[in-house]
mmCIF file of C-alpha atoms in Angstrom:
data_model
loop_
_atom_site.group_PDB
_atom_site.id
_atom_site.type_symbol
_atom_site.label_atom_id
_atom_site.label_comp_id
_atom_site.label_asym_id
_atom_site.label_seq_id
_atom_site.Cartn_x
_atom_site.Cartn_y
_atom_site.Cartn_z
ATOM 1 C CA MET A 1 89.725 142.788 27.070
ATOM 2 C CA ALA A 2 92.163 144.573 24.699
ATOM 3 C CA ALA A 3 95.664 143.261 23.880
ATOM 4 C CA ASP A 4 98.565 145.546 24.919
ATOM 5 C CA PRO A 5 99.521 147.399 21.359
ATOM 6 C CA THR A 6 103.210 147.471 22.475
ATOM 7 C CA GLY A 7 103.484 143.747 22.916
ATOM 8 C CA ALA A 8 104.792 144.114 26.582
ATOM 9 C CA ALA A 9 103.839 141.414 29.130
ATOM 10 C CA SER A 10 102.006 142.514 32.099
ATOM 11 C CA ALA A 11 102.120 141.022 35.504
ATOM 12 C CA ALA A 12 98.692 139.695 35.054
ATOM 13 C CA THR A 13 99.738 137.627 32.085
ATOM 14 C CA VAL A 14 103.139 136.462 33.161
ATOM 15 C CA PRO A 15 103.337 135.037 36.737
ATOM 16 C CA GLU A 16 107.186 135.568 36.832
ATOM 17 C CA LEU A 17 106.565 139.292 36.583
ATOM 18 C CA ALA A 18 104.090 139.270 39.489
ATOM 19 C CA CYS A 19 106.519 137.150 41.568
ATOM 20 C CA PRO A 20 110.055 137.041 40.201
ATOM 21 C CA ILE A 21 111.257 134.152 42.546
ATOM 22 C CA SER A 22 108.291 131.761 41.607
ATOM 23 C CA SER A 23 110.602 129.651 39.312
ATOM 24 C CA VAL A 24 113.030 129.275 42.211
ATOM 25 C CA VAL A 25 110.293 128.422 44.677
ATOM 26 C CA ASP A 26 108.986 125.793 42.119
ATOM 27 C CA ILE A 27 112.538 124.081 41.970
ATOM 28 C CA VAL A 28 113.605 124.326 45.689
ATOM 29 C CA PHE A 29 110.282 123.908 47.538
ATOM 30 C CA SER A 30 108.400 121.353 45.617
ATOM 31 C CA ARG A 31 107.188 118.475 47.859
ATOM 32 C CA TRP A 32 110.226 116.288 48.357
ATOM 33 C CA THR A 33 113.051 118.456 47.234
ATOM 34 C CA THR A 34 113.766 120.107 50.505
ATOM 35 C CA PRO A 35 114.103 116.807 52.438
ATOM 36 C CA VAL A 36 116.126 115.345 49.809
ATOM 37 C CA LEU A 37 118.615 118.352 49.615
ATOM 38 C CA TRP A 38 118.612 118.756 53.655
ATOM 39 C CA THR A 39 119.462 115.117 54.003
ATOM 40 C CA LEU A 40 122.429 115.195 51.487
ATOM 41 C CA HIS A 41 123.590 118.492 52.957
ATOM 42 C CA THR A 42 123.468 117.065 56.449
ATOM 43 C CA TYR A 43 124.668 113.506 55.828
ATOM 44 C CA GLY A 44 126.793 113.936 52.823
ATOM 45 C CA ARG A 45 127.152 111.428 50.000
ATOM 46 C CA GLN A 46 124.764 108.484 50.097
ATOM 47 C CA ARG A 47 123.302 105.371 48.257
ATOM 48 C CA PHE A 48 119.781 105.484 47.328
ATOM 49 C CA VAL A 49 118.665 102.992 50.020
ATOM 50 C CA GLU A 50 120.447 105.072 52.707
ATOM 51 C CA LEU A 51 118.651 108.434 51.482
ATOM 52 C CA GLU A 52 115.259 106.514 51.471
ATOM 53 C CA ARG A 53 115.700 105.409 54.955
ATOM 54 C CA ARG A 54 116.657 108.692 56.195
ATOM 55 C CA ILE A 55 113.847 110.585 54.820
ATOM 56 C CA GLY A 56 111.524 107.654 55.864
ATOM 57 C CA THR A 57 108.112 108.543 54.304
ATOM 58 C CA ILE A 58 109.143 108.749 50.427
ATOM 59 C CA THR A 59 108.395 105.899 48.112
ATOM 60 C CA PRO A 60 111.091 104.648 46.091
ATOM 61 C CA LYS A 61 109.375 105.933 42.830
ATOM 62 C CA VAL A 62 109.039 109.499 44.012
ATOM 63 C CA LEU A 63 112.702 109.452 45.397
ATOM 64 C CA THR A 64 113.794 108.242 42.003
ATOM 65 C CA GLN A 65 111.901 111.082 40.207
ATOM 66 C CA ARG A 66 112.909 113.690 42.476
ATOM 67 C CA LEU A 67 116.728 112.696 42.457
ATOM 68 C CA ARG A 68 116.431 112.679 38.443
ATOM 69 C CA GLN A 69 114.792 116.239 38.488
ATOM 70 C CA LEU A 70 117.561 117.556 41.032
ATOM 71 C CA GLU A 71 120.191 116.050 39.045
ATOM 72 C CA ARG A 72 118.790 117.674 35.833
ATOM 73 C CA ASP A 73 118.475 121.125 37.755
ATOM 74 C CA GLY A 74 122.209 120.755 38.861
ATOM 75 C CA LEU A 75 121.349 120.534 42.606
ATOM 76 C CA VAL A 76 122.534 116.935 42.951
ATOM 77 C CA VAL A 77 125.374 114.814 41.576
ATOM 78 C CA ARG A 78 124.770 111.114 40.620
ATOM 79 C CA THR A 79 128.063 108.898 40.647
ATOM 80 C CA TYR A 80 127.811 105.566 38.980
ATOM 81 C CA HIS A 81 130.578 103.157 40.171
ATOM 82 C CA PRO A 82 130.929 100.263 37.643
ATOM 83 C CA GLU A 83 131.426 97.547 40.102
ATOM 84 C CA VAL A 84 129.762 94.115 40.700
ATOM 85 C CA PRO A 85 127.309 94.803 42.016
ATOM 86 C CA PRO A 86 126.943 98.222 40.521
ATOM 87 C CA ARG A 87 126.980 101.066 42.973
ATOM 88 C CA VAL A 88 125.447 104.641 42.774
ATOM 89 C CA GLU A 89 125.831 107.440 45.061
ATOM 90 C CA TYR A 90 124.162 110.788 45.400
ATOM 91 C CA GLU A 91 125.401 114.108 46.713
ATOM 92 C CA ILE A 92 124.595 117.648 46.971
ATOM 93 C CA SER A 93 126.333 119.573 44.298
ATOM 94 C CA LYS A 94 128.110 122.965 44.784
ATOM 95 C CA LEU A 95 125.087 124.650 43.378
ATOM 96 C CA GLY A 96 122.786 122.782 45.945
ATOM 97 C CA ARG A 97 125.017 123.714 48.720
ATOM 98 C CA SER A 98 124.610 127.226 47.857
ATOM 99 C CA LEU A 99 121.105 127.047 49.274
ATOM 100 C CA ALA A 100 122.398 126.197 52.757
ATOM 101 C CA PRO A 101 121.975 129.793 54.041
ATOM 102 C CA LEU A 102 118.545 129.807 52.771
ATOM 103 C CA PHE A 103 117.633 126.738 54.415
ATOM 104 C CA ALA A 104 119.384 127.844 57.696
ATOM 105 C CA HIS A 105 117.467 131.243 57.561
ATOM 106 C CA LEU A 106 114.070 129.123 57.003
ATOM 107 C CA ALA A 107 115.073 126.857 60.013
ATOM 108 C CA ASP A 108 115.690 130.039 62.354
ATOM 109 C CA TRP A 109 112.384 131.595 61.121
ATOM 110 C CA SER A 110 110.648 128.225 61.663
ATOM 111 C CA ALA A 111 111.972 128.125 65.227
ATOM 112 C CA ALA A 112 110.996 131.648 65.957
ATOM 113 C CA HIS A 113 107.642 131.496 64.459
ATOM 114 C CA LEU A 114 105.885 128.326 63.995
ATOM 115 C CA GLU A 115 104.239 128.673 67.503
ATOM 116 C CA GLN A 116 102.518 131.979 66.431
ATOM 117 C CA VAL A 117 101.522 130.084 63.007
ATOM 118 C CA GLU A 118 99.843 127.348 65.354
ATOM 119 C CA GLN A 119 98.130 129.866 67.509
ATOM 120 C CA ALA A 120 96.933 131.855 64.296
ATOM 121 C CA ARG A 121 95.524 128.373 62.996
ATOM 122 C CA GLN A 122 93.760 127.384 66.375
ATOM 123 C CA ALA A 123 92.306 131.010 66.734
ATOM 124 C CA TYR A 124 91.095 130.782 62.950
ATOM 125 C CA ASP A 125 89.635 127.183 63.525
ATOM 126 C CA GLY A 126 87.823 128.280 66.538
ATOM 127 C CA GLU A 127 86.099 130.997 64.686
ATOM 128 C CA ASN A 128 85.129 129.120 61.784
#
């Protein structure tokens, strides 16, 4: 396969050209990001243990990793209170809250279409 003499990237070699939202999907829809953001948006500022209890099935290690990544991405704010004992709280940032319309739209889509998805799955599974 010959290289492009102009040096221009093609959609076949640069995934972002094939799907310009792929980097956003990687940030927002990774395994535990959505439950963390949804919980912080719904219940407001929380301590680690509160967040862990509300999500339910996440391990402390994974929650720690996800919170650090979300803080790095600017979607979560971590506040350290130098008390005895120390207290740390997490809340969704303004940037994170800007995702609320997207999540609301997805919730609406889910309510309207998940039954159809389930029917399609059952039909497919019955044929295979």
